[in-house]
PDB file of C-alpha atoms and ligand atoms in Angstrom:
ATOM      1  CA  MET A1107     134.612 191.310  80.044  1.00  0.00           C
ATOM      2  CA  GLY A1108     135.639 194.691  80.708  1.00  0.00           C
ATOM      3  CA  LEU A1109     133.340 196.792  82.899  1.00  0.00           C
ATOM      4  CA  SER A1110     132.935 200.749  81.821  1.00  0.00           C
ATOM      5  CA  ASP A1111     132.614 203.715  84.038  1.00  0.00           C
ATOM      6  CA  ASP A1112     128.981 203.773  83.035  1.00  0.00           C
ATOM      7  CA  ASN A1113     128.393 200.250  83.895  1.00  0.00           C
ATOM      8  CA  LEU A1114     129.923 200.539  87.324  1.00  0.00           C
ATOM      9  CA  SER A1115     127.552 203.604  88.534  1.00  0.00           C
ATOM     10  CA  GLU A1116     125.038 201.436  87.157  1.00  0.00           C
ATOM     11  CA  ILE A1117     125.866 198.527  89.589  1.00  0.00           C
ATOM     12  CA  SER A1118     126.663 200.703  92.361  1.00  0.00           C
ATOM     13  CA  ASP A1119     122.992 202.524  92.170  1.00  0.00           C
ATOM     14  CA  TYR A1120     121.496 199.239  92.122  1.00  0.00           C
ATOM     15  CA  ILE A1121     123.363 198.071  95.252  1.00  0.00           C
ATOM     16  CA  GLY A1122     122.371 200.993  97.088  1.00  0.00           C
ATOM     17  CA  TYR A1123     118.816 200.625  95.618  1.00  0.00           C
ATOM     18  CA  LEU A1124     118.778 196.888  97.325  1.00  0.00           C
ATOM     19  CA  LEU A1125     120.164 198.254 100.235  1.00  0.00           C
ATOM     20  CA  ASN A1126     117.299 200.982 100.427  1.00  0.00           C
ATOM     21  CA  ILE A1127     114.978 198.223 100.247  1.00  0.00           C
ATOM     22  CA  GLY A1128     116.083 196.193 103.023  1.00  0.00           C
ATOM     23  CA  TYR A1129     118.635 193.526 101.204  1.00  0.00           C
ATOM     24  CA  SER A1130     121.885 193.471 103.500  1.00  0.00           C
ATOM     25  CA  GLU A1131     123.410 190.349 101.758  1.00  0.00           C
ATOM     26  CA  MET A1132     123.820 189.104  98.225  1.00  0.00           C
ATOM     27  CA  VAL A1133     124.600 185.483  96.881  1.00  0.00           C
ATOM     28  CA  LEU A1134     126.693 185.439  94.059  1.00  0.00           C
ATOM     29  CA  PRO A1135     126.339 182.582  91.500  1.00  0.00           C
ATOM     30  CA  VAL A1136     129.639 180.587  91.058  1.00  0.00           C
ATOM     31  CA  ARG A1137     130.280 180.122  87.189  1.00  0.00           C
ATOM     32  CA  GLN A1138     130.873 176.340  86.469  1.00  0.00           C
ATOM     33  CA  ASP A1139     131.267 176.380  82.417  1.00  0.00           C
ATOM     34  CA  ALA A1140     133.958 174.500  80.689  1.00  0.00           C
ATOM     35  CA  GLU A1141     136.321 177.343  80.574  1.00  0.00           C
ATOM     36  CA  VAL A1142     136.396 177.777  84.505  1.00  0.00           C
ATOM     37  CA  SER A1143     136.119 173.926  85.639  1.00  0.00           C
ATOM     38  CA  ASN A1144     138.675 172.381  82.916  1.00  0.00           C
ATOM     39  CA  SER A1145     141.773 173.562  84.061  1.00  0.00           C
ATOM     40  CA  LEU A1146     143.888 170.619  83.154  1.00  0.00           C
ATOM     41  CA  SER A1147     147.176 171.619  80.583  1.00  0.00           C
ATOM     42  CA  PRO A1148     147.010 170.570  77.467  1.00  0.00           C
ATOM     43  CA  LEU A1149     149.748 167.640  78.030  1.00  0.00           C
ATOM     44  CA  SER A1150     147.786 166.655  81.249  1.00  0.00           C
ATOM     45  CA  SER A1151     144.658 166.182  79.075  1.00  0.00           C
ATOM     46  CA  ILE A1152     146.351 163.894  76.358  1.00  0.00           C
ATOM     47  CA  ARG A1153     147.709 162.060  79.272  1.00  0.00           C
ATOM     48  CA  GLN A1154     144.147 161.509  80.435  1.00  0.00           C
ATOM     49  CA  GLU A1155     142.832 160.688  77.467  1.00  0.00           C
ATOM     50  CA  ILE A1156     145.508 158.065  77.198  1.00  0.00           C
ATOM     51  CA  GLY A1157     144.143 156.534  80.584  1.00  0.00           C
ATOM     52  CA  ASP A1158     145.152 152.827  81.015  1.00  0.00           C
ATOM     53  CA  CYS A1159     145.933 152.188  77.464  1.00  0.00           C
ATOM     54  CA  ARG A1160     144.850 148.852  75.982  1.00  0.00           C
ATOM     55  CA  ARG A1161     144.527 149.950  72.498  1.00  0.00           C
ATOM     56  CA  CYS A1162     147.415 147.518  71.471  1.00  0.00           C
ATOM     57  CA  PRO A1163     148.993 144.496  72.521  1.00  0.00           C
ATOM     58  CA  LEU A1164     152.221 146.352  73.527  1.00  0.00           C
ATOM     59  CA  SER A1165     150.254 147.121  76.776  1.00  0.00           C
ATOM     60  CA  GLU A1166     149.940 143.302  77.925  1.00  0.00           C
ATOM     61  CA  GLY A1167     153.934 143.592  78.693  1.00  0.00           C
ATOM     62  CA  ARG A1168     154.392 146.911  80.028  1.00  0.00           C
ATOM     63  CA  THR A1169     155.146 147.688  83.661  1.00  0.00           C
ATOM     64  CA  ASN A1170     154.595 151.504  83.051  1.00  0.00           C
ATOM     65  CA  LEU A1171     153.552 153.491  80.238  1.00  0.00           C
ATOM     66  CA  VAL A1172     156.258 156.183  78.966  1.00  0.00           C
ATOM     67  CA  PHE A1173     154.277 159.654  78.526  1.00  0.00           C
ATOM     68  CA  GLY A1174     157.138 161.876  77.862  1.00  0.00           C
ATOM     69  CA  GLU A1175     158.731 164.598  79.863  1.00  0.00           C
ATOM     70  CA  GLY A1176     160.352 167.939  79.658  1.00  0.00           C
ATOM     71  CA  ALA A1177     159.192 171.535  79.344  1.00  0.00           C
ATOM     72  CA  ALA A1178     155.688 171.795  78.262  1.00  0.00           C
ATOM     73  CA  THR A1179     156.694 175.052  75.901  1.00  0.00           C
ATOM     74  CA  ALA A1180     159.955 173.199  74.950  1.00  0.00           C
ATOM     75  CA  ARG A1181     161.498 175.223  71.767  1.00  0.00           C
ATOM     76  CA  LEU A1182     163.256 171.286  71.052  1.00  0.00           C
ATOM     77  CA  MET A1183     161.966 167.937  71.113  1.00  0.00           C
ATOM     78  CA  PHE A1184     163.532 164.817  70.666  1.00  0.00           C
ATOM     79  CA  VAL A1185     161.415 161.756  69.553  1.00  0.00           C
ATOM     80  CA  GLY A1186     163.003 158.401  69.892  1.00  0.00           C
ATOM     81  CA  GLU A1187     161.746 154.753  68.865  1.00  0.00           C
ATOM     82  CA  GLY A1188     159.846 153.404  72.122  1.00  0.00           C
ATOM     83  CA  PRO A1189     161.043 152.520  75.852  1.00  0.00           C
ATOM     84  CA  GLY A1190     163.486 150.146  76.533  1.00  0.00           C
ATOM     85  CA  ALA A1191     163.904 147.725  79.911  1.00  0.00           C
ATOM     86  CA  ASP A1192     164.702 150.915  81.934  1.00  0.00           C
ATOM     87  CA  GLU A1193     162.362 153.111  80.608  1.00  0.00           C
ATOM     88  CA  ASP A1194     159.694 150.669  81.170  1.00  0.00           C
ATOM     89  CA  ARG A1195     160.969 150.173  84.821  1.00  0.00           C
ATOM     90  CA  GLU A1196     160.781 153.739  85.519  1.00  0.00           C
ATOM     91  CA  GLY A1197     158.125 155.190  83.224  1.00  0.00           C
ATOM     92  CA  ARG A1198     160.280 158.194  82.234  1.00  0.00           C
ATOM     93  CA  PRO A1199     161.830 158.262  78.544  1.00  0.00           C
ATOM     94  CA  PHE A1200     165.810 157.818  77.496  1.00  0.00           C
ATOM     95  CA  VAL A1201     166.883 156.852  81.186  1.00  0.00           C
ATOM     96  CA  GLY A1202     169.058 153.882  80.659  1.00  0.00           C
ATOM     97  CA  ARG A1203     172.610 154.011  78.440  1.00  0.00           C
ATOM     98  CA  ALA A1204     171.031 155.332  75.453  1.00  0.00           C
ATOM     99  CA  GLY A1205     169.293 158.115  77.537  1.00  0.00           C
ATOM    100  CA  GLN A1206     172.545 159.161  79.282  1.00  0.00           C
ATOM    101  CA  LEU A1207     174.235 159.543  75.835  1.00  0.00           C
ATOM    102  CA  LEU A1208     171.379 161.636  74.908  1.00  0.00           C
ATOM    103  CA  THR A1209     171.674 163.785  77.994  1.00  0.00           C
ATOM    104  CA  ARG A1210     175.159 164.675  77.019  1.00  0.00           C
ATOM    105  CA  MET A1211     174.286 165.306  73.520  1.00  0.00           C
ATOM    106  CA  ILE A1212     171.405 167.841  74.831  1.00  0.00           C
ATOM    107  CA  LYS A1213     174.246 169.213  77.789  1.00  0.00           C
ATOM    108  CA  ALA A1214     176.810 169.531  74.712  1.00  0.00           C
ATOM    109  CA  MET A1215     174.218 171.727  73.082  1.00  0.00           C
ATOM    110  CA  GLY A1216     174.035 174.170  75.463  1.00  0.00           C
ATOM    111  CA  LEU A1217     170.707 172.892  77.074  1.00  0.00           C
ATOM    112  CA  GLU A1218     169.435 171.399  80.029  1.00  0.00           C
ATOM    113  CA  ARG A1219     167.416 167.973  80.053  1.00  0.00           C
ATOM    114  CA  SER A1220     164.535 169.792  81.672  1.00  0.00           C
ATOM    115  CA  GLU A1221     164.341 172.413  78.876  1.00  0.00           C
ATOM    116  CA  VAL A1222     163.342 170.382  76.035  1.00  0.00           C
ATOM    117  CA  TYR A1223     160.835 167.473  75.695  1.00  0.00           C
ATOM    118  CA  ILE A1224     161.413 164.148  75.187  1.00  0.00           C
ATOM    119  CA  ALA A1225     159.124 161.662  73.901  1.00  0.00           C
ATOM    120  CA  ASN A1226     158.836 158.183  71.727  1.00  0.00           C
ATOM    121  CA  ILE A1227     156.846 156.965  68.508  1.00  0.00           C
ATOM    122  CA  VAL A1228     155.409 154.161  71.216  1.00  0.00           C
ATOM    123  CA  LYS A1229     154.566 154.651  74.779  1.00  0.00           C
ATOM    124  CA  CYS A1230     155.090 151.100  75.750  1.00  0.00           C
ATOM    125  CA  ARG A1231     157.871 148.899  75.375  1.00  0.00           C
ATOM    126  CA  PRO A1232     158.199 146.456  72.687  1.00  0.00           C
ATOM    127  CA  PRO A1233     158.982 142.933  73.784  1.00  0.00           C
ATOM    128  CA  GLY A1234     162.638 142.045  73.518  1.00  0.00           C
ATOM    129  CA  ASN A1235     163.237 145.543  72.141  1.00  0.00           C
ATOM    130  CA  ARG A1236     161.868 144.534  68.814  1.00  0.00           C
ATOM    131  CA  ASP A1237     161.038 147.184  66.494  1.00  0.00           C
ATOM    132  CA  PRO A1238     157.474 148.693  66.993  1.00  0.00           C
ATOM    133  CA  GLU A1239     154.856 147.026  64.685  1.00  0.00           C
ATOM    134  CA  GLN A1240     153.047 149.532  62.011  1.00  0.00           C
ATOM    135  CA  PHE A1241     149.718 149.006  63.446  1.00  0.00           C
ATOM    136  CA  GLU A1242     150.916 149.711  66.948  1.00  0.00           C
ATOM    137  CA  ILE A1243     152.687 152.911  65.788  1.00  0.00           C
ATOM    138  CA  GLU A1244     149.190 153.756  64.313  1.00  0.00           C
ATOM    139  CA  LYS A1245     147.538 153.536  67.404  1.00  0.00           C
ATOM    140  CA  CYS A1246     150.155 155.625  69.640  1.00  0.00           C
ATOM    141  CA  LEU A1247     151.131 158.103  66.951  1.00  0.00           C
ATOM    142  CA  PRO A1248     147.965 160.612  67.198  1.00  0.00           C
ATOM    143  CA  PHE A1249     148.985 161.010  70.922  1.00  0.00           C
ATOM    144  CA  LEU A1250     152.176 161.867  70.267  1.00  0.00           C
ATOM    145  CA  GLN A1251     151.191 164.103  67.522  1.00  0.00           C
ATOM    146  CA  ALA A1252     148.636 165.687  70.040  1.00  0.00           C
ATOM    147  CA  GLN A1253     151.459 166.383  72.265  1.00  0.00           C
ATOM    148  CA  ILE A1254     153.797 167.906  69.380  1.00  0.00           C
ATOM    149  CA  GLU A1255     150.937 170.243  68.656  1.00  0.00           C
ATOM    150  CA  ALA A1256     150.570 171.327  72.267  1.00  0.00           C
ATOM    151  CA  ILE A1257     154.385 171.853  72.546  1.00  0.00           C
ATOM    152  CA  CYS A1258     154.826 173.608  69.631  1.00  0.00           C
ATOM    153  CA  PRO A1259     158.402 173.163  69.423  1.00  0.00           C
ATOM    154  CA  GLU A1260     160.389 175.098  66.774  1.00  0.00           C
ATOM    155  CA  VAL A1261     162.678 172.140  65.700  1.00  0.00           C
ATOM    156  CA  ILE A1262     162.048 168.388  66.374  1.00  0.00           C
ATOM    157  CA  VAL A1263     165.383 165.943  66.203  1.00  0.00           C
ATOM    158  CA  GLY A1264     163.999 162.231  65.248  1.00  0.00           C
ATOM    159  CA  LEU A1265     166.301 159.728  66.830  1.00  0.00           C
ATOM    160  CA  GLY A1266     166.948 156.718  64.303  1.00  0.00           C
ATOM    161  CA  ARG A1267     165.422 154.940  61.322  1.00  0.00           C
ATOM    162  CA  VAL A1268     162.094 153.974  63.601  1.00  0.00           C
ATOM    163  CA  ALA A1269     161.094 157.247  64.606  1.00  0.00           C
ATOM    164  CA  VAL A1270     162.101 159.252  61.285  1.00  0.00           C
ATOM    165  CA  SER A1271     159.939 156.571  59.194  1.00  0.00           C
ATOM    166  CA  SER A1272     156.981 156.923  61.567  1.00  0.00           C
ATOM    167  CA  LEU A1273     156.783 160.712  61.595  1.00  0.00           C
ATOM    168  CA  LEU A1274     157.396 161.106  57.982  1.00  0.00           C
ATOM    169  CA  GLY A1275     155.448 158.277  57.025  1.00  0.00           C
ATOM    170  CA  ARG A1276     157.398 156.378  54.879  1.00  0.00           C
ATOM    171  CA  LYS A1277     160.639 154.389  55.081  1.00  0.00           C
ATOM    172  CA  VAL A1278     163.615 156.323  55.189  1.00  0.00           C
ATOM    173  CA  SER A1279     167.602 155.333  55.334  1.00  0.00           C
ATOM    174  CA  MET A1280     169.524 157.098  57.954  1.00  0.00           C
ATOM    175  CA  THR A1281     172.735 157.337  56.397  1.00  0.00           C
ATOM    176  CA  ARG A1282     170.860 159.025  53.320  1.00  0.00           C
ATOM    177  CA  ILE A1283     168.563 161.123  55.240  1.00  0.00           C
ATOM    178  CA  ARG A1284     170.514 162.275  58.520  1.00  0.00           C
ATOM    179  CA  GLY A1285     171.441 166.076  58.504  1.00  0.00           C
ATOM    180  CA  ASN A1286     168.721 166.979  55.991  1.00  0.00           C
ATOM    181  CA  ILE A1287     166.131 168.941  57.276  1.00  0.00           C
ATOM    182  CA  GLN A1288     162.455 167.497  56.696  1.00  0.00           C
ATOM    183  CA  TYR A1289     159.070 168.624  57.731  1.00  0.00           C
ATOM    184  CA  PHE A1290     156.422 167.524  60.345  1.00  0.00           C
ATOM    185  CA  ASN A1291     153.373 169.292  59.984  1.00  0.00           C
ATOM    186  CA  GLY A1292     155.301 172.108  59.027  1.00  0.00           C
ATOM    187  CA  ILE A1293     157.651 171.857  62.199  1.00  0.00           C
ATOM    188  CA  PRO A1294     161.202 171.469  60.917  1.00  0.00           C
ATOM    189  CA  LEU A1295     162.318 167.850  61.772  1.00  0.00           C
ATOM    190  CA  MET A1296     166.245 167.048  61.880  1.00  0.00           C
ATOM    191  CA  PRO A1297     166.698 163.251  61.571  1.00  0.00           C
ATOM    192  CA  THR A1298     169.711 161.791  63.263  1.00  0.00           C
ATOM    193  CA  TYR A1299     171.133 158.630  64.764  1.00  0.00           C
ATOM    194  CA  HIS A1300     169.812 157.119  67.881  1.00  0.00           C
ATOM    195  CA  PRO A1301     171.967 157.227  70.773  1.00  0.00           C
ATOM    196  CA  ALA A1302     171.806 153.476  71.314  1.00  0.00           C
ATOM    197  CA  PHE A1303     172.995 153.273  67.459  1.00  0.00           C
ATOM    198  CA  LEU A1304     175.881 155.411  68.328  1.00  0.00           C
ATOM    199  CA  LEU A1305     176.891 153.519  71.436  1.00  0.00           C
ATOM    200  CA  ARG A1306     176.833 150.162  69.179  1.00  0.00           C
ATOM    201  CA  LYS A1307     179.303 152.260  67.156  1.00  0.00           C
ATOM    202  CA  GLU A1308     181.487 153.740  69.767  1.00  0.00           C
ATOM    203  CA  HIS A1309     184.860 152.218  68.280  1.00  0.00           C
ATOM    204  CA  ASP A1310     184.697 154.250  65.180  1.00  0.00           C
ATOM    205  CA  ARG A1311     184.320 158.171  66.018  1.00  0.00           C
ATOM    206  CA  LYS A1312     182.932 158.890  62.527  1.00  0.00           C
ATOM    207  CA  TRP A1313     179.103 157.957  63.790  1.00  0.00           C
ATOM    208  CA  LYS A1314     179.131 160.564  66.664  1.00  0.00           C
ATOM    209  CA  ALA A1315     180.838 163.241  64.425  1.00  0.00           C
ATOM    210  CA  ASP A1316     178.098 162.963  62.244  1.00  0.00           C
ATOM    211  CA  ALA A1317     175.605 163.253  64.708  1.00  0.00           C
ATOM    212  CA  TRP A1318     177.237 166.230  66.621  1.00  0.00           C
ATOM    213  CA  GLU A1319     177.251 168.050  62.797  1.00  0.00           C
ATOM    214  CA  ASP A1320     173.287 167.579  62.543  1.00  0.00           C
ATOM    215  CA  LEU A1321     173.007 168.833  66.033  1.00  0.00           C
ATOM    216  CA  LYS A1322     175.115 171.872  65.335  1.00  0.00           C
ATOM    217  CA  LYS A1323     172.777 172.404  62.471  1.00  0.00           C
ATOM    218  CA  VAL A1324     169.852 172.485  64.854  1.00  0.00           C
ATOM    219  CA  MET A1325     171.849 174.688  67.582  1.00  0.00           C
ATOM    220  CA  ALA A1326     172.108 177.121  64.375  1.00  0.00           C
ATOM    221  CA  MET A1327     168.545 177.071  63.968  1.00  0.00           C
ATOM    222  CA  LEU A1328     167.670 177.683  67.392  1.00  0.00           C
ATOM    223  CA  ASP A1329     170.569 180.318  67.974  1.00  0.00           C
ATOM    224  CA  LEU A1330     172.172 178.174  70.486  1.00  0.00           C
ATOM    225  CA  HIS A1331     176.072 178.673  71.080  1.00  0.00           C
ATOM    226  CA  THR A1332     178.443 176.438  73.042  1.00  0.00           C
ATOM    227  CA  ASP A1333     182.450 176.291  72.937  1.00  0.00           C
ATOM    228  CA  GLY A1334     181.752 173.417  70.180  1.00  0.00           C
ATOM    229  CA  HIS A1335     183.492 170.344  71.810  1.00  0.00           C
ATOM    230  CA  GLY A1336     179.922 168.280  71.995  1.00  0.00           C
ATOM    231  CA  ASP A1337     181.361 165.594  69.920  1.00  0.00           C
ATOM    232  CA  SER A1338     183.488 164.682  72.545  1.00  0.00           C
ATOM    233  CA  THR A1339     180.475 162.969  74.185  1.00  0.00           C
TER     234      THR A1339
HETATM  235  N1  URA B 349     165.445 154.219  73.199  1.00  0.00           N
HETATM  236  C1  URA B 349     164.450 155.037  72.653  1.00  0.00           C
HETATM  237  O1  URA B 349     164.319 154.907  71.705  1.00  0.00           O
HETATM  238  N2  URA B 349     163.669 155.257  73.269  1.00  0.00           N
HETATM  239  C2  URA B 349     163.429 155.332  74.905  1.00  0.00           C
HETATM  240  O2  URA B 349     163.019 156.187  75.696  1.00  0.00           O
HETATM  241  C3  URA B 349     164.561 154.375  75.390  1.00  0.00           C
HETATM  242  C4  URA B 349     165.520 154.071  74.342  1.00  0.00           C
END
């Protein structure tokens, strides 16, 4: 609330009056309403809401919950499937071999990893790296949705079949859908191959070249420019 000159002169008159009648000090009340005391960022509030999650059985086998990481105002967000062994150990997304490839892909786009946001469909490691079950996805997805709302990225890259199917709410074929913009709650979603899949297909350049084409479309959407040699990741 702003104060006008009239307000200020009334306050000054009132303080003069109080001094005249013998007051020498004044104790002002401290505001304690929600607006002032709840200073958690939206992402920290979501993390707090998740707490020591026991909403599904994936929690039983986890070492660390993998919330996601990156810039809170990222223009670009990557969504994978779920933590693997390395991510479970470190509590951070995409830090294993697939993560190293993802980091190279991000750099090839002319970005730093810290400039984007990286998260997964499920936040706890499925045992033996199996696909997450539908009910596990359903328990976890509202939190990812809240993260996406908080970050409000301009584009989401969906990494692999599980991520893209979960975000779209229907089963998809990656070879058919990749490279074709979809929408998640109004935000453009680019489906592309999962880096772990690209590592399994390393003997054939075609797959990485396709993924690079998809990322180049994302770069055009974000008006990013590089030397164009990203497919050498
Ligand atoms: N694979 C994923 O889908 N997510 C990770 O965080 C790591 C590997």
